[in-house]
Short mmCIF file of C-alpha atoms in Angstrom, two decimals:
data_model
loop_
_atom_site.label_atom_id
_atom_site.label_comp_id
_atom_site.label_asym_id
_atom_site.label_seq_id
_atom_site.Cartn_x
_atom_site.Cartn_y
_atom_site.Cartn_z
CA CYS A 163 17.75 8.93 -8.79
CA ARG A 164 17.94 10.51 -12.29
CA SER A 165 14.18 10.12 -12.74
CA ASN A 166 12.60 12.58 -15.18
CA LYS A 167 9.02 11.62 -14.31
CA SER A 168 6.75 13.91 -12.27
CA PRO A 169 9.36 16.30 -10.80
CA TRP A 170 8.19 18.22 -7.72
CA VAL A 171 9.76 21.51 -6.64
CA CYS A 172 9.87 22.54 -2.97
CA LEU A 173 8.31 26.01 -2.66
CA THR A 174 10.51 26.80 0.36
CA CYS A 175 14.01 26.08 -0.99
CA SER A 176 13.34 25.45 -4.72
CA SER A 177 15.02 22.03 -4.70
CA VAL A 178 13.56 19.54 -7.19
CA HIS A 179 12.90 15.87 -6.42
CA CYS A 180 10.84 13.05 -7.96
CA GLY A 181 7.20 13.13 -6.87
CA ARG A 182 5.10 10.90 -4.64
CA TYR A 183 4.17 8.56 -7.54
CA VAL A 184 7.81 7.80 -8.46
CA ASN A 185 10.52 7.11 -5.84
CA GLY A 186 9.17 9.52 -3.24
CA HIS A 187 12.28 11.67 -2.82
CA ALA A 188 10.16 14.83 -2.54
CA LYS A 189 8.50 13.30 0.52
CA LYS A 190 11.91 12.31 1.94
CA HIS A 191 13.02 15.93 1.52
CA TYR A 192 10.00 17.03 3.58
CA GLU A 193 10.69 14.39 6.28
CA ASP A 194 14.38 15.32 6.51
CA ALA A 195 13.45 18.97 6.99
CA GLN A 196 11.42 18.08 10.11
CA ILE A 197 14.30 16.41 12.00
CA PRO A 198 16.06 19.60 13.26
CA LEU A 199 12.75 20.83 14.68
CA THR A 200 11.88 17.82 16.80
CA ASN A 201 14.30 18.47 19.71
CA HIS A 202 13.12 21.92 20.69
CA LYS A 203 10.03 24.08 20.65
CA LYS A 204 9.22 25.38 17.19
CA SER A 205 9.04 29.12 16.72
CA GLU A 206 6.73 30.72 14.17
CA LYS A 207 9.69 31.48 11.93
CA GLN A 208 10.94 27.88 12.10
CA ASP A 209 7.43 26.57 11.49
CA LYS A 210 7.25 28.40 8.17
CA ALA A 211 10.49 26.78 6.99
CA GLN A 212 9.41 23.17 7.23
CA HIS A 213 9.35 22.54 3.46
CA THR A 214 5.79 21.19 3.61
CA VAL A 215 4.52 22.56 0.28
CA CYS A 216 5.59 21.32 -3.15
CA MET A 217 4.46 21.94 -6.73
CA ASP A 218 4.17 19.33 -9.46
CA CYS A 219 6.24 20.72 -12.36
CA SER A 220 4.10 18.79 -14.87
CA SER A 221 0.55 19.71 -13.81
CA TYR A 222 1.42 22.76 -11.62
CA SER A 223 -0.73 21.38 -8.79
CA THR A 224 0.28 22.43 -5.27
CA TYR A 225 0.54 19.73 -2.61
CA CYS A 226 0.92 20.04 1.17
CA TYR A 227 2.52 17.09 2.97
CA ARG A 228 1.23 18.24 6.35
CA CYS A 229 -2.38 18.25 5.09
CA ASP A 230 -1.71 15.25 2.83
CA ASP A 231 -3.81 16.83 0.09
CA PHE A 232 -3.67 19.13 -2.91
CA VAL A 233 -4.46 22.79 -2.13
CA VAL A 234 -5.65 25.81 -4.11
CA ASN A 235 -4.75 28.51 -1.60
CA ASP A 236 -2.21 31.18 -2.55
CA THR A 237 -0.30 33.85 -0.65
CA LYS A 238 -1.57 37.43 -0.49
CA LEU A 239 1.06 38.41 -3.06
CA GLY A 240 0.08 35.55 -5.40
CA LEU A 241 3.52 33.96 -5.19
CA VAL A 242 2.30 30.44 -6.04
CA GLN A 243 0.70 31.69 -9.25
CA LYS A 244 3.97 33.47 -10.14
CA VAL A 245 5.85 30.17 -9.75
CA ARG A 246 3.30 28.49 -12.03
CA GLU A 247 3.68 31.19 -14.67
CA HIS A 248 7.46 30.96 -14.47
CA LEU A 249 7.41 27.17 -14.88
CA GLN A 250 4.93 27.49 -17.76
CA ASN A 251 7.21 30.01 -19.53
CA LEU A 252 10.18 27.68 -19.09
CA GLU A 253 8.19 24.76 -20.46
CA ASN A 254 6.84 26.76 -23.42
CA SER A 255 10.30 28.04 -24.36
CA ALA A 256 11.69 24.50 -24.10
CA PHE A 257 8.89 23.14 -26.32
CA THR A 258 9.41 25.94 -28.86
CA ALA A 259 13.15 25.33 -29.05
CA ASP A 260 12.63 21.58 -29.28
CA ARG A 261 10.02 21.99 -32.02
CA HIS A 262 12.33 24.21 -34.10
CA ARG A 263 15.15 21.70 -33.65
CA LYS A 264 12.93 18.82 -34.78
CA ARG A 265 11.68 20.73 -37.82
CA LYS A 266 15.23 21.52 -38.89
CA LEU A 267 16.24 17.88 -38.56
CA LEU A 268 13.24 16.66 -40.53
CA GLU A 269 12.99 19.22 -43.33
CA ASN A 270 14.48 16.90 -45.94
CA SER A 271 13.15 13.63 -44.52
CA SER A 272 10.53 11.41 -46.15
CA LEU A 273 7.17 10.70 -44.48
CA ASN A 274 8.34 7.40 -43.02
CA SER A 275 11.57 8.88 -41.63
CA LYS A 276 9.97 11.78 -39.74
CA LEU A 277 11.16 10.40 -36.42
CA LEU A 278 13.34 11.48 -33.56
CA LYS A 279 15.21 9.45 -30.95
CA VAL A 280 14.26 10.55 -27.45
CA ASN A 281 15.57 8.52 -24.50
CA GLY A 282 16.15 5.57 -26.80
CA SER A 283 12.56 5.56 -28.12
CA THR A 284 11.37 6.56 -31.56
CA THR A 285 8.82 9.35 -31.24
CA THR A 286 6.98 11.55 -33.70
CA ILE A 287 6.59 15.29 -33.88
CA CYS A 288 2.82 15.63 -34.03
CA ALA A 289 1.76 13.00 -31.48
CA THR A 290 1.00 14.22 -27.95
CA GLY A 291 1.02 11.93 -24.92
CA LEU A 292 -1.16 12.20 -21.81
CA ARG A 293 0.50 12.56 -18.44
CA ASN A 294 -0.32 9.96 -15.80
CA LEU A 295 -1.93 11.70 -12.82
CA GLY A 296 -1.56 8.65 -10.57
CA ASN A 297 -2.84 5.34 -12.03
CA THR A 298 -4.81 7.17 -14.75
CA CYS A 299 -3.45 5.02 -17.58
CA PHE A 300 -6.94 3.48 -17.95
CA MET A 301 -8.29 6.95 -18.84
CA ASN A 302 -5.34 7.87 -21.07
CA ALA A 303 -5.65 4.70 -23.16
CA ILE A 304 -9.36 5.32 -23.82
CA LEU A 305 -8.86 9.02 -24.60
CA GLN A 306 -6.08 8.29 -27.09
CA SER A 307 -8.20 5.62 -28.77
CA LEU A 308 -11.23 7.92 -29.10
CA SER A 309 -9.03 10.76 -30.38
CA ASN A 310 -8.12 8.60 -33.38
CA ILE A 311 -11.73 7.88 -34.39
CA GLU A 312 -11.99 10.72 -36.88
CA GLN A 313 -15.76 11.31 -37.11
CA PHE A 314 -16.20 11.19 -33.34
CA CYS A 315 -13.17 13.35 -32.54
CA CYS A 316 -13.85 16.00 -35.21
CA TYR A 317 -17.38 16.58 -33.94
CA PHE A 318 -16.16 17.55 -30.46
CA LYS A 319 -13.24 19.63 -31.72
CA GLU A 320 -15.61 21.70 -33.87
CA LEU A 321 -18.02 22.45 -31.01
CA PRO A 322 -18.01 26.08 -29.81
CA ALA A 323 -16.13 26.60 -26.56
CA VAL A 324 -18.22 26.94 -23.40
CA GLU A 325 -17.07 29.72 -21.06
CA LEU A 326 -17.47 28.31 -17.55
CA ARG A 327 -16.02 31.33 -15.75
CA ASN A 328 -16.35 35.07 -16.03
CA GLY A 329 -14.88 38.21 -14.57
CA LYS A 330 -11.26 38.16 -13.42
CA THR A 331 -10.91 34.39 -13.78
CA ALA A 332 -12.24 34.23 -17.36
CA GLY A 333 -9.89 32.33 -19.64
CA ARG A 334 -7.54 31.42 -16.80
CA ARG A 335 -6.50 27.89 -16.00
CA THR A 336 -7.84 26.69 -12.65
CA TYR A 337 -6.27 24.15 -10.30
CA HIS A 338 -8.85 21.84 -8.77
CA THR A 339 -8.88 19.63 -5.68
CA ARG A 340 -11.23 16.97 -4.41
CA SER A 341 -12.70 19.37 -1.86
CA GLN A 342 -13.63 22.09 -4.34
CA GLY A 343 -17.38 22.67 -4.37
CA ASP A 344 -17.71 23.89 -7.96
CA ASN A 345 -20.67 22.21 -9.63
CA ASN A 346 -20.42 24.33 -12.78
CA VAL A 347 -18.54 21.69 -14.78
CA SER A 348 -18.96 20.33 -18.30
CA LEU A 349 -17.64 16.92 -19.32
CA VAL A 350 -18.22 17.78 -22.99
CA GLU A 351 -16.16 20.97 -22.68
CA GLU A 352 -13.20 19.35 -20.93
CA PHE A 353 -13.35 16.39 -23.32
CA ARG A 354 -13.28 18.87 -26.22
CA LYS A 355 -10.26 20.69 -24.78
CA THR A 356 -8.38 17.43 -24.29
CA LEU A 357 -9.03 16.29 -27.87
CA CYS A 358 -7.94 19.70 -29.18
CA ALA A 359 -4.66 19.38 -27.26
CA LEU A 360 -3.82 16.08 -28.97
CA TRP A 361 -2.24 15.91 -32.44
CA GLN A 362 -1.50 19.63 -32.64
CA GLY A 363 2.25 19.08 -32.20
CA SER A 364 2.76 21.96 -29.76
CA GLN A 365 3.81 19.78 -26.81
CA THR A 366 5.11 16.29 -26.17
CA ALA A 367 2.62 15.55 -23.37
CA PHE A 368 -0.60 17.11 -22.10
CA SER A 369 -1.92 16.92 -18.55
CA PRO A 370 -5.67 16.04 -18.54
CA GLU A 371 -6.03 17.34 -14.99
CA SER A 372 -9.17 19.41 -15.61
CA LEU A 373 -10.90 16.50 -17.33
CA PHE A 374 -9.93 14.17 -14.48
CA TYR A 375 -11.40 16.64 -11.99
CA VAL A 376 -14.72 16.65 -13.88
CA VAL A 377 -14.64 12.83 -13.97
CA TRP A 378 -14.26 12.86 -10.17
CA LYS A 379 -17.19 15.24 -9.85
CA ILE A 380 -19.72 13.40 -12.03
CA MET A 381 -18.46 9.78 -11.86
CA PRO A 382 -17.92 8.92 -8.16
CA ASN A 383 -16.79 5.38 -9.08
CA PHE A 384 -13.55 6.80 -10.46
CA ARG A 385 -12.55 9.01 -7.53
CA GLY A 386 -9.15 8.32 -6.05
CA TYR A 387 -5.88 7.18 -7.56
CA GLN A 388 -6.38 3.43 -7.67
CA GLN A 389 -6.31 1.49 -10.95
CA GLN A 390 -9.68 1.28 -12.70
CA ASP A 391 -11.14 -0.83 -15.50
CA ALA A 392 -10.68 0.87 -18.90
CA HIS A 393 -13.84 -0.66 -20.40
CA GLU A 394 -15.96 0.44 -17.45
CA PHE A 395 -14.52 3.95 -17.75
CA MET A 396 -15.23 4.04 -21.49
CA ARG A 397 -18.89 3.11 -20.95
CA TYR A 398 -19.35 5.69 -18.18
CA LEU A 399 -17.63 8.33 -20.32
CA LEU A 400 -19.76 7.67 -23.41
CA ASP A 401 -22.98 7.47 -21.35
CA HIS A 402 -22.30 10.80 -19.61
CA LEU A 403 -21.25 12.50 -22.85
CA HIS A 404 -24.50 11.24 -24.40
CA LEU A 405 -26.60 12.56 -21.50
CA GLU A 406 -24.89 15.95 -21.44
CA LEU A 407 -25.15 16.37 -25.21
CA GLN A 408 -28.89 15.74 -24.98
CA GLY A 409 -29.45 18.25 -22.19
CA GLY A 410 -27.04 20.89 -23.43
CA PHE A 411 -24.95 23.14 -21.20
CA ASN A 412 -25.51 26.75 -20.18
CA GLY A 413 -28.72 26.68 -22.21
CA VAL A 414 -27.04 25.51 -25.42
CA SER A 415 -28.53 22.32 -26.83
CA ARG A 416 -25.70 20.17 -28.12
CA SER A 417 -28.10 17.69 -29.70
CA ALA A 418 -29.50 20.58 -31.74
CA ILE A 419 -26.00 21.26 -33.03
CA LEU A 420 -25.73 17.60 -34.00
CA GLN A 421 -28.99 17.77 -35.97
CA GLU A 422 -27.92 20.95 -37.79
CA ASN A 423 -24.23 20.26 -38.46
CA SER A 424 -23.82 16.50 -38.52
CA THR A 425 -23.06 14.95 -41.91
CA LEU A 426 -24.43 11.62 -40.67
CA PRO A 427 -27.76 10.67 -42.27
CA ALA A 428 -30.73 10.15 -39.97
CA SER A 429 -30.77 6.42 -40.72
CA ASN A 430 -27.41 6.05 -38.99
CA LYS A 431 -28.63 7.53 -35.70
CA CYS A 432 -29.50 5.05 -33.00
CA CYS A 433 -31.47 6.43 -30.03
CA ILE A 434 -30.34 5.14 -26.62
CA ASN A 435 -31.90 6.69 -23.53
CA GLY A 436 -33.48 9.63 -25.32
CA ALA A 437 -32.62 11.73 -28.37
CA SER A 438 -29.81 10.80 -30.72
CA THR A 439 -26.36 12.34 -30.18
CA VAL A 440 -22.97 11.91 -31.83
CA VAL A 441 -22.30 9.09 -29.34
CA THR A 442 -25.21 6.97 -30.55
CA ALA A 443 -24.77 8.10 -34.16
CA ILE A 444 -21.20 6.75 -34.19
CA PHE A 445 -21.21 3.85 -31.70
CA GLY A 446 -24.90 2.92 -31.62
CA GLY A 447 -26.10 -0.40 -32.99
CA ILE A 448 -29.12 -2.66 -32.38
CA LEU A 449 -29.21 -6.30 -31.27
CA GLN A 450 -32.13 -8.71 -31.66
CA ASN A 451 -32.43 -11.07 -28.69
CA GLU A 452 -34.35 -14.18 -29.74
CA VAL A 453 -35.59 -16.63 -27.05
CA ASN A 454 -37.41 -19.91 -27.89
CA CYS A 455 -39.32 -22.06 -25.40
CA LEU A 456 -38.17 -25.69 -25.74
CA ILE A 457 -41.54 -27.02 -24.50
CA CYS A 458 -44.08 -25.23 -26.69
CA GLY A 459 -41.84 -23.55 -29.26
CA THR A 460 -43.04 -20.01 -28.50
CA GLU A 461 -40.60 -17.39 -29.80
CA SER A 462 -39.93 -14.09 -28.06
CA ARG A 463 -38.01 -11.25 -29.71
CA LYS A 464 -36.55 -8.15 -28.14
CA PHE A 465 -34.49 -5.34 -29.67
CA ASP A 466 -31.67 -3.90 -27.55
CA PRO A 467 -29.53 -0.87 -28.49
CA PHE A 468 -25.80 -1.17 -27.77
CA LEU A 469 -22.67 1.00 -27.80
CA ASP A 470 -20.27 -1.94 -27.63
CA LEU A 471 -20.35 -5.74 -27.64
CA SER A 472 -18.78 -7.69 -24.77
CA LEU A 473 -17.45 -11.00 -26.06
CA ASP A 474 -16.48 -14.08 -24.04
CA ILE A 475 -13.23 -15.83 -24.86
CA PRO A 476 -14.42 -19.45 -25.41
CA SER A 477 -13.45 -21.76 -22.53
CA GLN A 478 -11.43 -24.10 -24.76
CA PHE A 479 -8.96 -21.26 -25.43
CA ARG A 480 -8.56 -20.03 -21.85
CA SER A 481 -5.37 -21.93 -21.01
CA LYS A 482 -2.42 -19.53 -21.14
CA ARG A 483 -0.70 -19.55 -24.51
CA SER A 484 0.97 -17.05 -26.76
CA LYS A 485 0.71 -16.73 -30.52
CA ASN A 486 4.06 -18.38 -31.13
CA GLN A 487 3.34 -21.49 -29.03
CA GLU A 488 2.08 -24.56 -30.88
CA ASN A 489 0.30 -26.30 -28.01
CA GLY A 490 -3.19 -25.84 -29.37
CA PRO A 491 -5.39 -23.83 -31.73
CA VAL A 492 -5.13 -20.05 -31.59
CA CYS A 493 -8.29 -18.20 -30.59
CA SER A 494 -9.52 -15.73 -33.17
CA LEU A 495 -11.91 -12.79 -32.97
CA ARG A 496 -14.25 -14.82 -35.18
CA ASP A 497 -14.38 -17.53 -32.45
CA CYS A 498 -15.42 -14.89 -29.91
CA LEU A 499 -18.07 -13.41 -32.21
CA ARG A 500 -19.41 -16.86 -33.03
CA SER A 501 -19.61 -17.70 -29.32
CA PHE A 502 -21.59 -14.47 -28.78
CA THR A 503 -24.11 -15.07 -31.61
CA ASP A 504 -24.43 -18.88 -31.61
CA LEU A 505 -27.59 -20.59 -30.36
CA GLU A 506 -27.26 -21.22 -26.61
CA GLU A 507 -29.40 -23.30 -24.25
CA LEU A 508 -30.06 -21.38 -21.04
CA ASP A 509 -29.15 -23.19 -17.83
CA GLU A 510 -31.41 -23.89 -14.84
CA THR A 511 -30.69 -20.51 -13.25
CA GLU A 512 -31.89 -18.63 -16.36
CA LEU A 513 -35.24 -20.29 -17.06
CA TYR A 514 -37.42 -18.29 -19.46
CA MET A 515 -40.91 -17.21 -18.38
CA CYS A 516 -43.01 -18.51 -21.29
CA HIS A 517 -46.20 -16.48 -21.79
CA LYS A 518 -47.93 -19.40 -23.46
CA CYS A 519 -46.97 -22.05 -20.88
CA LYS A 520 -47.54 -19.51 -18.07
CA LYS A 521 -44.41 -20.70 -16.24
CA LYS A 522 -40.64 -20.75 -16.45
CA GLN A 523 -39.38 -23.24 -19.01
CA LYS A 524 -36.14 -24.41 -20.54
CA SER A 525 -35.31 -22.31 -23.58
CA THR A 526 -32.65 -21.32 -26.10
CA LYS A 527 -31.23 -17.86 -26.77
CA LYS A 528 -29.62 -16.35 -29.83
CA PHE A 529 -28.33 -12.89 -30.68
CA TRP A 530 -28.56 -11.29 -34.11
CA ILE A 531 -27.19 -7.88 -35.06
CA GLN A 532 -30.14 -5.94 -36.45
CA LYS A 533 -28.10 -2.79 -37.18
CA LEU A 534 -24.33 -2.33 -37.29
CA PRO A 535 -22.78 0.90 -35.94
CA LYS A 536 -20.39 3.26 -37.74
CA VAL A 537 -17.71 2.31 -35.21
CA LEU A 538 -17.87 -1.24 -33.86
CA CYS A 539 -16.42 -1.44 -30.35
CA LEU A 540 -15.60 -5.00 -29.24
CA HIS A 541 -14.74 -5.69 -25.60
CA LEU A 542 -13.06 -9.02 -24.81
CA LYS A 543 -14.06 -10.31 -21.37
CA ARG A 544 -10.61 -10.92 -19.92
CA PHE A 545 -11.65 -10.58 -16.27
CA HIS A 546 -13.95 -13.11 -14.61
CA TRP A 547 -14.81 -14.19 -11.08
CA THR A 548 -13.61 -17.53 -9.71
CA ALA A 549 -14.64 -18.09 -6.07
CA TYR A 550 -13.64 -14.80 -4.40
CA LEU A 551 -11.03 -13.71 -6.93
CA ARG A 552 -11.31 -11.83 -10.22
CA ASN A 553 -8.84 -13.51 -12.54
CA LYS A 554 -7.57 -12.49 -15.94
CA VAL A 555 -7.84 -14.58 -19.11
CA ASP A 556 -4.45 -13.95 -20.70
CA THR A 557 -5.20 -15.81 -23.96
CA TYR A 558 -3.94 -14.24 -27.17
CA VAL A 559 -6.87 -13.49 -29.51
CA GLU A 560 -6.04 -13.12 -33.20
CA PHE A 561 -7.72 -10.10 -34.81
CA PRO A 562 -7.58 -8.57 -38.32
CA LEU A 563 -6.27 -5.08 -39.04
CA ARG A 564 -8.45 -4.80 -42.14
CA GLY A 565 -11.55 -6.38 -43.58
CA LEU A 566 -13.43 -7.61 -40.51
CA ASP A 567 -16.57 -8.99 -42.19
CA MET A 568 -19.68 -8.77 -39.99
CA LYS A 569 -22.23 -9.82 -42.63
CA CYS A 570 -22.69 -13.38 -41.31
CA TYR A 571 -23.80 -11.99 -37.90
CA LEU A 572 -26.53 -9.77 -39.35
CA LEU A 573 -30.23 -10.51 -38.99
CA GLU A 574 -30.95 -9.50 -42.61
CA PRO A 575 -27.63 -9.57 -44.48
CA GLU A 576 -29.33 -9.30 -47.85
CA ASN A 577 -30.37 -5.71 -47.02
CA SER A 578 -26.76 -4.57 -46.48
CA GLY A 579 -24.27 -3.73 -49.18
CA PRO A 580 -20.92 -5.54 -49.20
CA GLU A 581 -18.96 -2.50 -48.03
CA ASN A 582 -21.32 -1.71 -45.14
CA CYS A 583 -20.27 -4.90 -43.34
CA LEU A 584 -16.49 -4.49 -43.64
CA TYR A 585 -14.55 -2.85 -40.82
CA ASP A 586 -10.94 -1.70 -40.47
CA LEU A 587 -9.16 -1.43 -37.12
CA ALA A 588 -8.68 2.09 -35.74
CA ALA A 589 -7.45 1.47 -32.17
CA VAL A 590 -6.67 -1.26 -29.62
CA VAL A 591 -6.54 -0.96 -25.82
CA VAL A 592 -4.21 -3.45 -24.10
CA HIS A 593 -4.06 -4.41 -20.41
CA HIS A 594 -0.61 -5.45 -19.18
CA GLY A 595 -0.55 -7.39 -15.91
CA SER A 596 -2.57 -10.01 -14.09
CA GLY A 597 -5.43 -8.25 -12.28
CA VAL A 598 -8.12 -5.68 -13.03
CA GLY A 599 -7.10 -3.58 -10.03
CA SER A 600 -3.43 -3.57 -11.01
CA GLY A 601 -1.30 -3.65 -14.13
CA HIS A 602 -1.06 -0.99 -16.80
CA TYR A 603 -3.07 0.13 -19.85
CA THR A 604 -1.65 1.27 -23.18
CA ALA A 605 -3.23 1.81 -26.60
CA TYR A 606 -2.33 1.33 -30.24
CA ALA A 607 -4.05 3.57 -32.79
CA THR A 608 -3.66 4.45 -36.45
CA HIS A 609 -3.34 8.07 -37.56
CA GLU A 610 -2.93 9.13 -41.19
CA GLY A 611 -1.87 5.64 -42.20
CA ARG A 612 0.71 5.11 -39.44
CA TRP A 613 0.40 3.13 -36.20
CA PHE A 614 1.35 4.66 -32.86
CA HIS A 615 1.76 3.19 -29.39
CA PHE A 616 0.39 5.44 -26.64
CA ASN A 617 1.92 4.75 -23.23
CA ASP A 618 0.85 7.72 -21.07
CA SER A 619 3.33 10.54 -21.81
CA THR A 620 5.34 8.44 -24.26
CA VAL A 621 4.17 8.08 -27.87
CA THR A 622 6.18 5.92 -30.26
CA LEU A 623 5.77 4.99 -33.89
CA THR A 624 5.21 1.26 -34.34
CA ASP A 625 4.37 -1.21 -37.11
CA GLU A 626 1.48 -3.50 -37.97
CA GLU A 627 3.42 -6.62 -36.92
CA THR A 628 3.67 -5.29 -33.37
CA VAL A 629 -0.01 -4.32 -33.25
CA VAL A 630 -1.34 -7.73 -34.32
CA LYS A 631 0.72 -9.44 -31.58
CA ALA A 632 -0.97 -7.37 -28.84
CA LYS A 633 -3.29 -9.12 -26.39
CA ALA A 634 -6.28 -6.91 -27.12
CA TYR A 635 -8.76 -5.89 -24.41
CA ILE A 636 -10.89 -3.38 -26.39
CA LEU A 637 -10.96 -3.15 -30.19
CA PHE A 638 -12.32 -0.18 -32.17
CA TYR A 639 -13.28 -0.99 -35.77
CA VAL A 640 -14.40 1.72 -38.22
CA GLU A 641 -16.85 0.98 -41.01
CA ARG A 642 -15.12 0.93 -44.39
CA GLN A 643 -16.39 3.64 -46.70
CA ALA A 644 -14.67 2.96 -50.02
CA LYS A 645 -14.18 -0.27 -51.93
CA ALA A 646 -10.98 -2.10 -51.11
CA GLY A 647 -9.43 -5.53 -51.46
CA SER A 648 -11.03 -8.76 -50.38
CA ASP A 649 -8.91 -9.18 -47.27
CA LYS A 650 -11.52 -10.50 -44.85
CA LEU A 651 -11.68 -12.20 -41.49
#
């Protein structure tokens, strides 16, 4: 079928076919090998030659069709490990040769022309993709976005490595399965390793298999190979990183490292569920929730920490339209922010318990931002329930690449300098398709002044015009540090 995605090699006859997540020719090879054995009694010798075990040439995982599961067992002579090492040597030599070839081609090229045509797509040398392990595009899009938020990414890459194994297996790569009972796992460590593998230019794609295994272990909601919600995964990931950084691992307090080494001033640290960590220092902000009783006028205020803001797309913009269609006004990010912060009268199902009236009364609600984060993460609510279905709002939402001004949403704007309220876009996660349980996730992110499109293993250079046309699902804005032009939202 000429597919170059997820090749699987049969460990009996060494033939290579596309894997179970492509056209399934590896499985057909296994099924065809069973036919000669169905008409007579199988001998032990014949039973061993049934071509039931394959290896994924990308992640080096071993899969048994008879057991319908990944396995970690090896032969007494360690033959499976020898195959892995052989494939790894082939891959490394291919990457080395390809890297030398690219460098030779690009020696005399300018910064903007440092590109190479691969399978008809324009790719860059330094960018590294993430292999899809079976509907893991939701994870890949979030990881690529976070890897391009410099302060956040650099903190993890500079952490000391945690040795999770010792003895003969120290330093060796391990191959995990769902049934493995190892509880000695660290999300921070595997997240660090994944970030270190990106942008080093040593390979075109990295397999985040070890990180995915840890995700399965500590986040049961994401077990299996079905499509998941990227925003939900991001929140679980940040929450668990925050918890693990507070508690430390193997006796090492990560939060202590943050206090000693972080260049972030204490005023920028927002505590959510315990001590401050790099997660709350970068993404943490504070909302003021203001509720007013319409009967007696009593005002109630509550401060809520947040790591991201989930914004509704106003109902008047929810009919399907693209940016180039002129059948109505285009929804902007400002419309979504205004809808989030505007005064709202609560309906009958959300009556406020007034402490002065001593009963539930009609009331109004308004949000103010009491403290802005270093990185402002905005989630557009594209999925909503109608009857028994969860539909997608496919409306295009216009968003700025530079100069998002958040001053008008602040509780006390006079206490903030002009630059502290301006944000520039760092990354965008896009959902392609119609449903939350289907479709595909990709991400756009800026790195050293250039925009890239991350589509699992494939990374391509793109331009600002393409980015602004994307139907954003999650937007990552970074606080502007230096004075710039007056290009505002």
